[in-house]
Amino acid sequence: MNITSDLPQFAQLLMSRFFFGMIVGASMLYVAMHFHVVRGKQGVFLVSKISNNLSDVYVDTREFSLSDWQQHKPLAAAIMKSNQTQLLEDSSLTSFRSSVSGLVDGLFGDR
């Protein structure tokens, strides 16, 4: 085994793994910046974010109460905007749904 003859293959392997890691990392960052990953009672959903940031990347909403939704208003507005209201299941959220719906219609109604 000659180290000098195996070095180019080893370097090529390292570079290909490095570039693969860069592509995977950039893809994950894109998804985290542009989508909420929401786990609801019906499964896992991707919801487009209203503003591109790293807040609420993954949220498990199966046990959310009204106070939880009030702490995650951008997520609730994104769910209402994307017409996936089945993720807002709790019957105590009816008034919150209508207020968020009014907010979303006011902000994005003319688009």
C-alpha positions as a LaTeX table, in Angstrom:
\begin{tabular}{lrrr}
\hline
Residue & $x$ (\AA) & $y$ (\AA) & $z$ (\AA) \\
\hline
Met1 & 0.00 & 0.00 & 0.00 \\
Asn2 & 1.58 & 3.20 & $-1.18$ \\
Ile3 & 0.26 & 6.27 & 0.66 \\
Thr4 & 1.22 & 8.70 & $-2.09$ \\
Ser5 & $-0.74$ & 6.80 & $-4.72$ \\
Asp6 & $-3.87$ & 6.50 & $-2.49$ \\
Leu7 & $-3.83$ & 10.16 & $-1.43$ \\
Pro8 & $-5.67$ & 11.56 & $-4.51$ \\
Gln9 & $-8.50$ & 9.02 & $-4.10$ \\
Phe10 & $-8.74$ & 9.79 & $-0.37$ \\
Ala11 & $-8.81$ & 13.55 & $-1.03$ \\
Gln12 & $-11.48$ & 13.07 & $-3.68$ \\
Leu13 & $-13.58$ & 11.04 & $-1.22$ \\
Leu14 & $-13.22$ & 13.75 & 1.44 \\
Met15 & $-14.16$ & 16.50 & $-0.99$ \\
Ser16 & $-17.22$ & 14.62 & $-2.27$ \\
Arg17 & $-18.42$ & 14.06 & 1.32 \\
Phe18 & $-17.77$ & 17.73 & 2.12 \\
Phe19 & $-19.81$ & 18.94 & $-0.88$ \\
Phe20 & $-22.60$ & 16.46 & $-0.12$ \\
Gly21 & $-22.73$ & 17.83 & 3.45 \\
Met22 & $-22.82$ & 21.39 & 2.13 \\
Ile23 & $-25.75$ & 20.58 & $-0.18$ \\
Val24 & $-27.69$ & 18.80 & 2.56 \\
Gly25 & $-27.02$ & 21.62 & 5.04 \\
Ala26 & $-28.07$ & 24.32 & 2.59 \\
Ser27 & $-31.26$ & 22.40 & 1.76 \\
Met28 & $-32.15$ & 22.02 & 5.43 \\
Leu29 & $-31.50$ & 25.72 & 6.05 \\
Tyr30 & $-33.76$ & 26.64 & 3.11 \\
Val31 & $-36.60$ & 24.50 & 4.49 \\
Ala32 & $-36.09$ & 25.90 & 8.01 \\
Met33 & $-36.18$ & 29.50 & 6.73 \\
His34 & $-39.26$ & 29.13 & 4.49 \\
Phe35 & $-41.50$ & 26.51 & 6.13 \\
His36 & $-43.01$ & 25.52 & 9.47 \\
Val37 & $-42.96$ & 21.75 & 10.03 \\
Val38 & $-46.20$ & 21.25 & 11.96 \\
Arg39 & $-47.14$ & 17.99 & 13.62 \\
Gly40 & $-50.89$ & 17.78 & 14.12 \\
Lys41 & $-53.29$ & 15.00 & 14.95 \\
Gln42 & $-53.61$ & 14.09 & 11.24 \\
Gly43 & $-49.85$ & 13.92 & 10.61 \\
Val44 & $-46.94$ & 16.16 & 9.69 \\
Phe45 & $-47.48$ & 19.16 & 7.39 \\
Leu46 & $-45.31$ & 21.82 & 5.77 \\
Val47 & $-46.77$ & 25.30 & 6.10 \\
Ser48 & $-45.20$ & 28.26 & 4.27 \\
Lys49 & $-43.94$ & 30.95 & 6.64 \\
Ile50 & $-45.21$ & 34.50 & 6.34 \\
Ser51 & $-41.76$ & 35.93 & 7.13 \\
Asn52 & $-38.50$ & 34.11 & 6.47 \\
Asn53 & $-36.78$ & 33.46 & 9.80 \\
Leu54 & $-35.76$ & 30.56 & 12.00 \\
Ser55 & $-38.64$ & 30.79 & 14.48 \\
Asp56 & $-41.05$ & 27.88 & 14.94 \\
Val57 & $-39.25$ & 25.54 & 12.55 \\
Tyr58 & $-40.85$ & 22.44 & 14.13 \\
Val59 & $-43.99$ & 22.71 & 16.24 \\
Asp60 & $-46.05$ & 19.88 & 17.72 \\
Thr61 & $-49.61$ & 21.25 & 17.94 \\
Arg62 & $-51.38$ & 18.10 & 19.13 \\
Glu63 & $-51.75$ & 19.37 & 22.72 \\
Phe64 & $-51.94$ & 23.13 & 22.04 \\
Ser65 & $-54.32$ & 25.24 & 24.10 \\
Leu66 & $-55.50$ & 28.78 & 23.41 \\
Ser67 & $-52.58$ & 30.26 & 25.34 \\
Asp68 & $-50.13$ & 28.21 & 23.24 \\
Trp69 & $-51.67$ & 29.56 & 20.04 \\
Gln70 & $-51.45$ & 33.10 & 21.38 \\
Gln71 & $-47.70$ & 32.58 & 21.89 \\
His72 & $-47.36$ & 31.30 & 18.30 \\
Lys73 & $-49.41$ & 33.92 & 16.40 \\
Pro74 & $-47.15$ & 33.95 & 13.29 \\
Leu75 & $-47.60$ & 30.17 & 13.01 \\
Ala76 & $-51.37$ & 30.49 & 13.38 \\
Ala77 & $-51.47$ & 33.22 & 10.73 \\
Ala78 & $-49.37$ & 31.07 & 8.36 \\
Ile79 & $-51.75$ & 28.14 & 8.89 \\
Met80 & $-54.77$ & 30.34 & 8.16 \\
Lys81 & $-53.10$ & 31.84 & 5.07 \\
Ser82 & $-52.24$ & 28.40 & 3.69 \\
Asn83 & $-55.86$ & 27.18 & 4.14 \\
Gln84 & $-54.83$ & 24.30 & 6.41 \\
Thr85 & $-57.22$ & 25.19 & 9.21 \\
Gln86 & $-57.60$ & 21.52 & 10.16 \\
Leu87 & $-54.39$ & 22.08 & 12.12 \\
Leu88 & $-56.34$ & 24.46 & 14.39 \\
Glu89 & $-58.60$ & 21.75 & 15.78 \\
Asp90 & $-59.54$ & 22.77 & 19.30 \\
Ser91 & $-63.14$ & 24.01 & 19.63 \\
Ser92 & $-62.00$ & 26.69 & 22.08 \\
Leu93 & $-60.08$ & 28.31 & 19.23 \\
Thr94 & $-63.12$ & 29.48 & 17.28 \\
Ser95 & $-62.79$ & 33.12 & 18.33 \\
Phe96 & $-59.02$ & 33.02 & 17.87 \\
Arg97 & $-59.47$ & 31.56 & 14.36 \\
Ser98 & $-61.82$ & 34.35 & 13.35 \\
Ser99 & $-59.50$ & 37.06 & 14.70 \\
Val100 & $-56.48$ & 35.55 & 12.93 \\
Ser101 & $-58.55$ & 35.12 & 9.77 \\
Gly102 & $-59.50$ & 38.79 & 9.93 \\
Leu103 & $-55.86$ & 39.72 & 10.44 \\
Val104 & $-54.71$ & 37.59 & 7.50 \\
Asp105 & $-57.47$ & 38.96 & 5.27 \\
Gly106 & $-56.50$ & 42.48 & 6.26 \\
Leu107 & $-52.82$ & 41.90 & 5.57 \\
Phe108 & $-53.03$ & 39.74 & 2.46 \\
Gly109 & $-56.55$ & 40.37 & 1.16 \\
Asp110 & $-55.49$ & 42.60 & $-1.71$ \\
Arg111 & $-52.93$ & 40.14 & $-3.14$ \\
\hline
\end{tabular}
